[in-house]
Short mmCIF file of C-alpha atoms and ligand atoms in Angstrom, two decimals:
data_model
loop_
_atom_site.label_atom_id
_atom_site.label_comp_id
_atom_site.label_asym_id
_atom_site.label_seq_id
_atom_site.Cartn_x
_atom_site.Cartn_y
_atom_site.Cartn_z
CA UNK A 1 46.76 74.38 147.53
CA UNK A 2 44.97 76.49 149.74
CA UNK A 3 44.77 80.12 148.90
CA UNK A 4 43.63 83.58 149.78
CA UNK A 5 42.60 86.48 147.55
CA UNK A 6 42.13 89.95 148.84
CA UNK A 7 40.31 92.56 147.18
CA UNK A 8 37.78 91.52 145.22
CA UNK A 9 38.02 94.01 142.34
CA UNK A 10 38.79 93.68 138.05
CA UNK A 11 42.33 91.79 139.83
CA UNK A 12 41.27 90.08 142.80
CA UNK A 13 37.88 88.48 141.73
CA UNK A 14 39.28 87.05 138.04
CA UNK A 15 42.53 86.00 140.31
CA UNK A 16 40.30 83.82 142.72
CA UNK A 17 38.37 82.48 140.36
CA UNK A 18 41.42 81.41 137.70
CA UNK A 19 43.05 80.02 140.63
CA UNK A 20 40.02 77.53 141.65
CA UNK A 21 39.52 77.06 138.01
CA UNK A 22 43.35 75.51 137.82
CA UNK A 23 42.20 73.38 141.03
CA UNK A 24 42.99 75.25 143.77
CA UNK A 25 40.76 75.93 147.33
CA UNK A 26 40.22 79.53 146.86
CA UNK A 27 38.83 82.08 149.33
CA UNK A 28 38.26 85.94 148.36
CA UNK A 29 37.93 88.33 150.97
CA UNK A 30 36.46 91.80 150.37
CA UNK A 31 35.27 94.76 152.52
CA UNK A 32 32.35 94.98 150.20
CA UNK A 33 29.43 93.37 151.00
CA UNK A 34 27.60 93.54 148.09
CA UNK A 35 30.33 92.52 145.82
CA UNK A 36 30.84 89.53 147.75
CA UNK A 37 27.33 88.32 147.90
CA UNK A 38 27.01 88.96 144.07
CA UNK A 39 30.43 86.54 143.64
CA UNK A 40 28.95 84.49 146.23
CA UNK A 41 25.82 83.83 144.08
CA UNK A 42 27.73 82.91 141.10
CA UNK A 43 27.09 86.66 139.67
CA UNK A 44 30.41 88.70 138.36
CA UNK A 45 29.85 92.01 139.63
CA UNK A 46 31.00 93.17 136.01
CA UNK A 47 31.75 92.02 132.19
CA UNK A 48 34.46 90.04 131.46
CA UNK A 49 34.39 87.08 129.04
CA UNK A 50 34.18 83.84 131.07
CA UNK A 51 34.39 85.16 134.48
CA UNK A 52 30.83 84.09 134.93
CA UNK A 53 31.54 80.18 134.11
CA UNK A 54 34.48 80.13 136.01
CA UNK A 55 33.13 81.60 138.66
CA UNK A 56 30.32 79.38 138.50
CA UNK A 57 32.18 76.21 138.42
CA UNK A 58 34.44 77.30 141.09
CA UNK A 59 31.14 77.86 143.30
CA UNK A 60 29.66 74.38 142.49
CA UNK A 61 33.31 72.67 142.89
CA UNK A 62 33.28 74.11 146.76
CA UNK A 63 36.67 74.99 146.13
CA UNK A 64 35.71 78.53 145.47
CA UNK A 65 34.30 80.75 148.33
CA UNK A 66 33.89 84.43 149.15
CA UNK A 67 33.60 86.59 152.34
CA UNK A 68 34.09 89.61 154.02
CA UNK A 69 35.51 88.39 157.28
CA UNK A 70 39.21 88.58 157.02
CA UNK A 71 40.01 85.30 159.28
CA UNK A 72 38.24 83.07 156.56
CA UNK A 73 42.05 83.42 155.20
CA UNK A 74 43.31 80.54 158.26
CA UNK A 75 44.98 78.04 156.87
CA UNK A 76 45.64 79.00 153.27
CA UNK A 77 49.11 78.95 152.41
CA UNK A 78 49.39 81.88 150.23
CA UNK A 79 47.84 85.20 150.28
CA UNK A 80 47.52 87.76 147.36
CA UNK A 81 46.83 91.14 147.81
CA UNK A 82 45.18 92.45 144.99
CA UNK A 83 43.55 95.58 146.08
CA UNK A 84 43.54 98.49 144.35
CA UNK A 85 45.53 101.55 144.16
CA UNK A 86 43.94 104.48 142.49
CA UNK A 87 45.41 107.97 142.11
CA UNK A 88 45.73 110.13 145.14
CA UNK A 89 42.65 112.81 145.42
CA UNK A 90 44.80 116.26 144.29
CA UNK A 91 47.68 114.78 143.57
CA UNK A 92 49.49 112.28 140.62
CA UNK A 93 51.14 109.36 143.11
CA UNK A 94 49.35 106.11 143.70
CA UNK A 95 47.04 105.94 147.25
CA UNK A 96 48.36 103.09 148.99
CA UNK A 97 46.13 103.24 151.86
CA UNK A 98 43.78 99.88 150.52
CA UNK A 99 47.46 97.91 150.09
CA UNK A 100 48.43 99.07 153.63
CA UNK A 101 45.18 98.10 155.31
CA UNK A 102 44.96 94.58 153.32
CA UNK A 103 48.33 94.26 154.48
CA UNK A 104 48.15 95.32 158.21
CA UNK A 105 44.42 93.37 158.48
CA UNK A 106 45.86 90.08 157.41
CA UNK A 107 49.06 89.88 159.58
CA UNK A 108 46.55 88.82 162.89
CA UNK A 109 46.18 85.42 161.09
CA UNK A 110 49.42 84.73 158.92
CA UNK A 111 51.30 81.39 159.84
CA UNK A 112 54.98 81.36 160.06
CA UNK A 113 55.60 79.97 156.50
CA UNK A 114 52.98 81.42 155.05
CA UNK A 115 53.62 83.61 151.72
CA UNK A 116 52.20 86.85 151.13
CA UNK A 117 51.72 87.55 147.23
CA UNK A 118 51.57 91.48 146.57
CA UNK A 119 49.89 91.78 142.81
CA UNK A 120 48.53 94.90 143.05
CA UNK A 121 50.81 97.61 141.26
CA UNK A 122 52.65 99.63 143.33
CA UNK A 123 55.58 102.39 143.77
CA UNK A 124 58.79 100.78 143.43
CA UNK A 125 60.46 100.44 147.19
CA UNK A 126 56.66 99.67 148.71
CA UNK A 127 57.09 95.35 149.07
CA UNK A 128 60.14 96.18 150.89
CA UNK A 129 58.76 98.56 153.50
CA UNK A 130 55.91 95.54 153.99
CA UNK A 131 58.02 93.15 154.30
CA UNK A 132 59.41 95.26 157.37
CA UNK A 133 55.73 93.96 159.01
CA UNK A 134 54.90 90.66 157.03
CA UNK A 135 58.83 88.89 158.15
CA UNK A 136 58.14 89.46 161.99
CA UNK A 137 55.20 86.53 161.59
CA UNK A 138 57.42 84.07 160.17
CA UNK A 139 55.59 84.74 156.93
CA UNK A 140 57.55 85.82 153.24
CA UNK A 141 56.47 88.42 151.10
CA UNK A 142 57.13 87.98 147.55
CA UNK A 143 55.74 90.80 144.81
CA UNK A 144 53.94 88.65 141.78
CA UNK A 145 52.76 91.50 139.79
CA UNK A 146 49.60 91.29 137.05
CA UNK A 147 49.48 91.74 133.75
CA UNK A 148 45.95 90.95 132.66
CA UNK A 149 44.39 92.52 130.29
CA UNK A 150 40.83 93.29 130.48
CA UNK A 151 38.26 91.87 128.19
CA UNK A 152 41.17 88.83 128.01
CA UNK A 153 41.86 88.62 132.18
CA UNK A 154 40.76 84.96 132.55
CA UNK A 155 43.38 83.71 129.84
CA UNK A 156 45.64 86.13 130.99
CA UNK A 157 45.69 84.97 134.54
CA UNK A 158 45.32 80.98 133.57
CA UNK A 159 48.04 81.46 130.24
CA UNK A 160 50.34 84.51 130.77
CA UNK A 161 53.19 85.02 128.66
CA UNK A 162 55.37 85.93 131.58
CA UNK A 163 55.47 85.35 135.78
CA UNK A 164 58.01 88.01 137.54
CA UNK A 165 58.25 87.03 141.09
CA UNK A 166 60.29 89.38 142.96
CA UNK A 167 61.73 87.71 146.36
CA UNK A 168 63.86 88.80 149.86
CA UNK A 169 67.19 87.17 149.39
CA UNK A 170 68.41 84.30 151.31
CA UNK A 171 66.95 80.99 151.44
CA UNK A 172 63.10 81.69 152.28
CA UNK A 173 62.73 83.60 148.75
CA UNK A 174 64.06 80.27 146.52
CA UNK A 175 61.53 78.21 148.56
CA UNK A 176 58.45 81.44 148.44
CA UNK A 177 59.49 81.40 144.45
CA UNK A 178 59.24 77.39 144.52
CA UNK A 179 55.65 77.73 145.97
CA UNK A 180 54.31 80.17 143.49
CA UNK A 181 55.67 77.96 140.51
CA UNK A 182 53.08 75.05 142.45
CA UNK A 183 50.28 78.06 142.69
CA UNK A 184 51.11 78.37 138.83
CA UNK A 185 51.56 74.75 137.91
CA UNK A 186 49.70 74.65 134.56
CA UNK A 187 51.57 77.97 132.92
CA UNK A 188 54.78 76.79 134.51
CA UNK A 189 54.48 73.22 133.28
CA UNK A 190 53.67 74.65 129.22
CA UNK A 191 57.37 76.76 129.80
CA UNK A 192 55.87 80.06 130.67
CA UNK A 193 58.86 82.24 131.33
CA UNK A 194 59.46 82.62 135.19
CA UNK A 195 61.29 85.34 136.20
CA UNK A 196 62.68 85.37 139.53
CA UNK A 197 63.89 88.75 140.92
CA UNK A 198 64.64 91.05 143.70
CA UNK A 199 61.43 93.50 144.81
CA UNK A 200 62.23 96.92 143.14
CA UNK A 201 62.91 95.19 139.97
CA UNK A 202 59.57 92.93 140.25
CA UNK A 203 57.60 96.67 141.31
CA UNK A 204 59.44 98.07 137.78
CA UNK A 205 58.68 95.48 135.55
CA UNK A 206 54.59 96.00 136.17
CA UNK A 207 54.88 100.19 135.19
CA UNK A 208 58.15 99.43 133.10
CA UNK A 209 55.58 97.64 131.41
CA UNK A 210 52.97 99.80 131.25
CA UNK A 211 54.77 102.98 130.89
CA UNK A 212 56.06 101.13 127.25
CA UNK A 213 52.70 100.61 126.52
CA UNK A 214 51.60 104.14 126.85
CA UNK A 215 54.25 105.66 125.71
CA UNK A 216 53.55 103.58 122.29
CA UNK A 217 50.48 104.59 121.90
CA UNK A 218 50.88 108.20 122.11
CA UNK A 219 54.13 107.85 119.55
CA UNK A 220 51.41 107.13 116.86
CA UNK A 221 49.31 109.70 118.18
CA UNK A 222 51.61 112.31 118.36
CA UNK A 223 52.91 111.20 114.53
CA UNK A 224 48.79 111.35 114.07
CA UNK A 225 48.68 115.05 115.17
CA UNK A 226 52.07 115.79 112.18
CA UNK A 227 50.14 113.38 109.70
CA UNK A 228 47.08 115.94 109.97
CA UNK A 229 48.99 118.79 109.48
CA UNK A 230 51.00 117.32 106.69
CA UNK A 231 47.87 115.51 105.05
CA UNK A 232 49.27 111.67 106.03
CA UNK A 233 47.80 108.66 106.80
CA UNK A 234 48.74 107.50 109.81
CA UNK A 235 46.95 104.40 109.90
CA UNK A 236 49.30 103.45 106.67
CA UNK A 237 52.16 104.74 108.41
CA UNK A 238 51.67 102.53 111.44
CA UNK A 239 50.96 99.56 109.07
CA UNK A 240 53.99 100.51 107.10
CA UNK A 241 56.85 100.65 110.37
CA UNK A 242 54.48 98.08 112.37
CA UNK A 243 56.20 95.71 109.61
CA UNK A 244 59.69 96.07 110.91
CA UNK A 245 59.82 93.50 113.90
CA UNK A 246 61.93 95.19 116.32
CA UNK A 247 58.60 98.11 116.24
CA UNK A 248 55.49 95.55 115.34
CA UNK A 249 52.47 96.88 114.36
CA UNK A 250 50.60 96.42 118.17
CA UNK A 251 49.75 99.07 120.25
CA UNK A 252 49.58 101.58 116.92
CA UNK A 253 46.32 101.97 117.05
CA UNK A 254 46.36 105.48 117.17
CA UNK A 255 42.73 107.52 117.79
CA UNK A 256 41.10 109.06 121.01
CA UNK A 257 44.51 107.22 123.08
CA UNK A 258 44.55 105.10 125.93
CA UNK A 259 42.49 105.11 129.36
CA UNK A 260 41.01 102.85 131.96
CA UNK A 261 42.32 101.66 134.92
CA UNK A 262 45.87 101.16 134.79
CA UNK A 263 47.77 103.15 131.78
CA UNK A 264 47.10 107.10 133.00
CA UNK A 265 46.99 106.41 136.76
CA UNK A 266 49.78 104.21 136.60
CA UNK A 267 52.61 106.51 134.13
CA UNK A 268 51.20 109.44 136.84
CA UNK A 269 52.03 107.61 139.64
CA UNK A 270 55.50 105.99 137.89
CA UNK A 271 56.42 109.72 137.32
CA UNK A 272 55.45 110.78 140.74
CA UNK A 273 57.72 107.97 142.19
CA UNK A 274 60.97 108.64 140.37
CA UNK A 275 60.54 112.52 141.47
CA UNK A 276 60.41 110.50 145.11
CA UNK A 277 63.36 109.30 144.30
CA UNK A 278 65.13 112.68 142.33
CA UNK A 279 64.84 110.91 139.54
CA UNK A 280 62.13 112.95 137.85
CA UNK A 281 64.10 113.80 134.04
CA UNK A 282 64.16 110.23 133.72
CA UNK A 283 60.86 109.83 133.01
CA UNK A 284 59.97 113.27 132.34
CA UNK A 285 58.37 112.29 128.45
CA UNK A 286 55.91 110.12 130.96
CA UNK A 287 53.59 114.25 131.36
CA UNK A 288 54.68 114.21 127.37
CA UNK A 289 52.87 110.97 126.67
CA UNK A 290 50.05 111.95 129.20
CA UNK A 291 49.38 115.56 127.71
CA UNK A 292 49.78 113.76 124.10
CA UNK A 293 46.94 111.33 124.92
CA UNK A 294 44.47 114.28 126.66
CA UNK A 295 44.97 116.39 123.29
CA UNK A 296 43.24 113.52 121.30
CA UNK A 297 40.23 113.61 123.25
CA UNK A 298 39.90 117.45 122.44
CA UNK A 299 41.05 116.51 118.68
CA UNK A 300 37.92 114.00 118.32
CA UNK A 301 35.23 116.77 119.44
CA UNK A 302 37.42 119.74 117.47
CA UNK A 303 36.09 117.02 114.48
CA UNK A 304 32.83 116.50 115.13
CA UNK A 305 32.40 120.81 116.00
CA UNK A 306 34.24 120.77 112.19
CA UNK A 307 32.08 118.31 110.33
CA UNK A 308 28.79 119.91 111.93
CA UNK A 309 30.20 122.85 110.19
CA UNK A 310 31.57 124.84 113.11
CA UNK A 311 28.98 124.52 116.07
CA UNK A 312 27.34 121.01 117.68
CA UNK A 313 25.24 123.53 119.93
CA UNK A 314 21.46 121.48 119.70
CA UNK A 315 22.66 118.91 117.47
CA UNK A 316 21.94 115.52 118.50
CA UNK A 317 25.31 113.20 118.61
CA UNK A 318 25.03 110.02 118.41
CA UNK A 319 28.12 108.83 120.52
CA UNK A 320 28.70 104.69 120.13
CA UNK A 321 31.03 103.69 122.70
CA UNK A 322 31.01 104.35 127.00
CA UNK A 323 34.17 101.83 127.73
CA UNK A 324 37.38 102.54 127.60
CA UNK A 325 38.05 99.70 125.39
CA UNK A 326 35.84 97.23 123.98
CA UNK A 327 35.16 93.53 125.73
CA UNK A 328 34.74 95.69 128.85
CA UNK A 329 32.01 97.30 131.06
CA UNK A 330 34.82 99.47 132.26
CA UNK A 331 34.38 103.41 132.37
CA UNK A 332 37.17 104.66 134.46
CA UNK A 333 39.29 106.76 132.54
CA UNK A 334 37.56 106.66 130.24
CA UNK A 335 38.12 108.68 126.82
CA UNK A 336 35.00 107.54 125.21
CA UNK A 337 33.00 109.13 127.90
CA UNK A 338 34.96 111.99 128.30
CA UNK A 339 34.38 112.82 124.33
CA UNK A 340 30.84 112.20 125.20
CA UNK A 341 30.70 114.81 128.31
CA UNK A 342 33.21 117.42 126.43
CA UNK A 343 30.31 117.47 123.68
CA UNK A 344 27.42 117.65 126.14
CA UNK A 345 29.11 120.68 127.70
CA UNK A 346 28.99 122.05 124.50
CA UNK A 347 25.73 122.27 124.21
CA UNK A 348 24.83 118.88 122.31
CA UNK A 349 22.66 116.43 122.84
CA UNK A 350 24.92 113.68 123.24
CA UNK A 351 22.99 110.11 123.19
CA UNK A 352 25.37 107.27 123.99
CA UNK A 353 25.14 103.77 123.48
CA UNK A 354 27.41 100.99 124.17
CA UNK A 355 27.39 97.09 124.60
CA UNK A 356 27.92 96.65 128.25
CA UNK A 357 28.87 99.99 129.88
CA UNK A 358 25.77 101.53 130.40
CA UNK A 359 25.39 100.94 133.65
CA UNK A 360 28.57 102.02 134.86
CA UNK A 361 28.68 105.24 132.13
CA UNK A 362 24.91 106.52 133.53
CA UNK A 363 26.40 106.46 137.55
CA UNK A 364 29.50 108.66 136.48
CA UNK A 365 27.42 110.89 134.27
CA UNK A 366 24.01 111.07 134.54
CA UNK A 367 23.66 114.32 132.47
CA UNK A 368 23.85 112.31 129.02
CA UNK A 369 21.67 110.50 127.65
CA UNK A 370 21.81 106.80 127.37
CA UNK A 371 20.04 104.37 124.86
CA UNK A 372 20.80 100.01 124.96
CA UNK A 373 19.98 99.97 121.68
CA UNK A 374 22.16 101.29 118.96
CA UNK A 375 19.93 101.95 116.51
CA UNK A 376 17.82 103.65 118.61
CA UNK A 377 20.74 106.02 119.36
CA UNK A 378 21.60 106.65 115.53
CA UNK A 379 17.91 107.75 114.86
CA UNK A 380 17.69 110.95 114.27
CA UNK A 381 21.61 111.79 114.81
CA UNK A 382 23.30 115.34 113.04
CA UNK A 383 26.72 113.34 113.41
CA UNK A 384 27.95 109.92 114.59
CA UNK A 385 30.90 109.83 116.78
CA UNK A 386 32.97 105.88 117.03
CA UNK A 387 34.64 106.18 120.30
CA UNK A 388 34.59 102.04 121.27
CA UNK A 389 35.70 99.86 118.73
CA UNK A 390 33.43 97.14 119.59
CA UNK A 391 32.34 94.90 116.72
CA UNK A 392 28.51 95.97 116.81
CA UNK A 393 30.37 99.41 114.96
CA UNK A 394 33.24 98.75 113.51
CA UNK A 395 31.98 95.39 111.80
CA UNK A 396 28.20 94.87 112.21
CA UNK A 397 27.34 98.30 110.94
CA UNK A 398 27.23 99.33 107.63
CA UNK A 399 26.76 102.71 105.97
CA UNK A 400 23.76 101.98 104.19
CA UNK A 401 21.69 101.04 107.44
CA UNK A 402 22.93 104.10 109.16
CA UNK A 403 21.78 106.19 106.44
CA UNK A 404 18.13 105.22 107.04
CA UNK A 405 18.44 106.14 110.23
CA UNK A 406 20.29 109.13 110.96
CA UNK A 407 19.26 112.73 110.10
CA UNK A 408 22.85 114.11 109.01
CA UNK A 409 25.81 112.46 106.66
CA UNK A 410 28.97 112.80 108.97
CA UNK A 411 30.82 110.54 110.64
CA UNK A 412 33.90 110.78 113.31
CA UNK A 413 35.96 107.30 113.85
CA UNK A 414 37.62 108.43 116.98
CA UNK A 415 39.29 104.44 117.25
CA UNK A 416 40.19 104.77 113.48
CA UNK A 417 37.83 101.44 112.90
CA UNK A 418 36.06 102.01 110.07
CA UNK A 419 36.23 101.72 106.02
CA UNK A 420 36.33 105.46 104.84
CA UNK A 421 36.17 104.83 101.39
CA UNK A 422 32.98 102.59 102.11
CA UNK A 423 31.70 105.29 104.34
CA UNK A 424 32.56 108.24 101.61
CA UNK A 425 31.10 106.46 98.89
CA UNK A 426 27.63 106.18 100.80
CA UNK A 427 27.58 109.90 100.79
CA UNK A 428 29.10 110.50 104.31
CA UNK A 429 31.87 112.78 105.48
CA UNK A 430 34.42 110.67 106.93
CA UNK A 431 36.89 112.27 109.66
CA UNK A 432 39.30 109.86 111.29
CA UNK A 433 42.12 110.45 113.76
CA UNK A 434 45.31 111.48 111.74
CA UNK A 435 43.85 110.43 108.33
CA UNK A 436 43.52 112.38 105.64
C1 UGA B 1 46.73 97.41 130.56
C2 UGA B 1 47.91 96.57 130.05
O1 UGA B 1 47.75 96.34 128.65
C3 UGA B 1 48.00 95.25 130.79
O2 UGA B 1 49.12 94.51 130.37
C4 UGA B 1 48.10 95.54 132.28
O3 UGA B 1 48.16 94.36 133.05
C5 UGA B 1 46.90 96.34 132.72
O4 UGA B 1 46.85 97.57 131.98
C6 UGA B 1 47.01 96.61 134.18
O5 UGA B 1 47.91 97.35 134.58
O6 UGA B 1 46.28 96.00 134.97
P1 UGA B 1 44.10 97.38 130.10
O7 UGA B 1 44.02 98.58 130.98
O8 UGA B 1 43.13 96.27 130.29
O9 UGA B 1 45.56 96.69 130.25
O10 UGA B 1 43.94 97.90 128.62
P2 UGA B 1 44.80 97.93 127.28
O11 UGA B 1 44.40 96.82 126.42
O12 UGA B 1 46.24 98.09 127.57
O13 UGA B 1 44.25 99.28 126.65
C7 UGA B 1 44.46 100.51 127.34
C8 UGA B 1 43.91 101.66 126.56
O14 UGA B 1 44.73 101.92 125.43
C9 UGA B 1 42.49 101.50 126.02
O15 UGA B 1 41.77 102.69 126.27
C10 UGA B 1 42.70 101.26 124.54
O16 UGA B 1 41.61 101.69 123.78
C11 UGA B 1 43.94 102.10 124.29
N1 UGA B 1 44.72 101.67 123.10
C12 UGA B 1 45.26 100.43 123.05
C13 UGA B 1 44.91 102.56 122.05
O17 UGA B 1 44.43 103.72 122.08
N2 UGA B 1 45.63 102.16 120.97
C14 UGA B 1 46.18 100.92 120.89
O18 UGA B 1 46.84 100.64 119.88
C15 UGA B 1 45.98 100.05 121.95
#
């Protein structure tokens, strides 16, 4: 089939390229010019495992193409949107303007027939007030909403565990839902589940989803905070009810809590909506789970202030970690980074280091200081602060070859990653998130 893809971002670029990948003709459209001549070259314009070789094999196929002129979309038969929608400037609800203008930019060339495929996440009750302007061209909207991970989005997209299409009613939705099971032939053909639903629900499901997903993760922080009062272990505790199915142990990771992306700006925006709607007690624990995560930030640098024995003014932190999650270049939202400039503002001199972020970390805040090389970053270090659980710290690094490196003996595991008895028995004080 011949698609479109626009917005060319974390979504739209790993969406275009998944789609050639499973054999379609594939054209991404972005108002960034640089972005599309780096996808254009065969270059992702940032880390995520196998992008690159699918994006590289999509280029050499020819079925895979990128531009910036919005009528390269003629003739394709279905169009995601896959903009972004960040968080309003001075306020919590999602900015819709890049949906609206992908929206009102593509109806010149839609063909009667044609479907439009909404995937980025939006306010519940926004597919139906653009349908109001897709239906007039003879074209069907239909919401498809993503739920890629990053650091896994190219299985995600290719193998998800779920499709939710939501559809107008009547006839044209069965046949727009009958097209997007052919756009998803190979997941649909294995007996991926494929949901097929009215718009509000298919708009829910995406920050339904997400909302859970926070909302776990700050449940083991919050029982984090009461295990450090009480002297617990949360990371048993988590092990310990993640064992009972109907709970299940994912998403307990409890530490310096969730960020990136999608998670805060989308529970602000979910919680901005129902108010919209006068529904705002319904998911009024959504500021709870918000305000839970943003105390854990503070909680990791109150540890490292407590381990360097009540002051990090002039010490030198080592801080290993810049992305919000590991597998992931990605610094929005980031509460690795934000532990980083909290301690900087304290007078520290923070030196960061992290696998692939570095880039991205040193244009948000040039102020720190930023090594490649990890070891370079522990030399010399009062304290060592794990904010990123990649595998180059919480696997490849062992107490013993920190020790020759850094000046002073403590440690904070902000992701909870690390061995503290290995750690402890070096000679190191050991401070984790909710553990004794
Ligand atoms: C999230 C969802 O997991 C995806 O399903 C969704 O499609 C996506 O948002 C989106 O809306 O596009 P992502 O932002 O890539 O995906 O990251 P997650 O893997 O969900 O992690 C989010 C944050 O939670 C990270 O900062 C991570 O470190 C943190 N986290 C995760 C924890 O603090 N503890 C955990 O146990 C798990």
């Amino acid at each position: 089939m011949r698609l479109s893809v626009i917005g060319c971002g974390y979504l739209g670029a790993v969406h275009a390229a998944a789609m050639a990948s499973i054999g379609h003709d594939v054209v991404g459209i972005d108002v960034d010019a640089e972005k599309v001549g780096s996808l254009s070259r065969g270059e992702a314009p940032f880390f995520e495992p196998q992008l690159q070789e699918i994006l590289q094999a999509g280029l050499e196929s020819g079925r895979l193409s990128f531009s910036t002129d919005m009528s390269s979309v003629r003739g394709a038969a279905v169009h995601f949107i896959g903009v972004g929608t960040p968080q309003q400037a001075g306020g919590y609800a999602a900015d819709l303007r890049y949906v609206d203008g992908a929206v009102s930019e593509l109806l010149p060339y839609l063909q009667p027939g044609d479907i439009v495929a909404g995937k980025s996440t939006v306010p519940v009750g926004t597919a139906a007030r653009l349908a109001e302007l897709v239906t007039p061209t003879g074209a069907t909207l239909v919401w498809n909403p993503e739920f890629l991970r990053e650091g896994w989005a190219v299985q995600d997209t290719i193998d998800p565990d779920r499709l939710v299409t939501g559809v107008p009613s009547g006839p044209e939705g069965a046949v727009a839902a009958d097209v997007l099971r052919k756009v998803y032939h190979p997941a649909v053909a294995k007996g991926t589940p494929f949901i097929v639903t009215d718009y509000a629900t298919a708009e829910l499901v995406k920050v339904a989803a997400n909302a859970f997903l926070a909302t776990k993760i700050s449940f083991i922080n919050a029982m984090a905070e009461i295990s450090e009062t009480v002297g617990a272990d949360v990371t048993q505790l988590a092990d310990a009810i993640g064992h009972d199915p109907r709970i299940g142990r994912r998403f307990l990771g409890a530490g310096i809590g969730f960020g990136g992306g999608c998670l805060p700006k989308d529970i602000r925006a979910f919680a901005a909506r129902a108010e919209e709607l006068g529904r705002r007690e319904s998911v009024n624990f959504l500021r709870e789970v918000d305000a839970i995560n943003l105390r854990r930030r503070e909680r990791a640098v109150q540890l490292v202030v407590e381990g360097l024995g009540g002051a990090v003014y002039g010490k030198r932190i080592a801080v290993l970690g810049a992305a919000f999650k590991p597998h992931s270049d990605d610094v929005r939202d980031s509460p690795a980074l934000d532990v980083a400039v909290r301690l900087h503002g304290l007078g520290a001199e923070v030196v960061v280091t992290d696998p692939e972020a570095l880039h991205n970390a040193r244009a948000l805040h040039p102020q720190l200081t930023y090594f490649e090389d990890r070891d370079e970053a522990l030399r010399g270090s009062d304290a060592v602060v794990v904010v990123t659980e990649w595998d180059q710290y919480r696997r490849e690094m062992s107490p013993a070859e920190v020790s020759d490196l850094a000046s002073g003996r403590v440690i904070v595991d902000g992701r909870n990653c690390l061995d503290p008895s290995a750690w402890r028995s070096a000679g190191w004080t050991y401070l984790g998130m909710g553990r004794p």
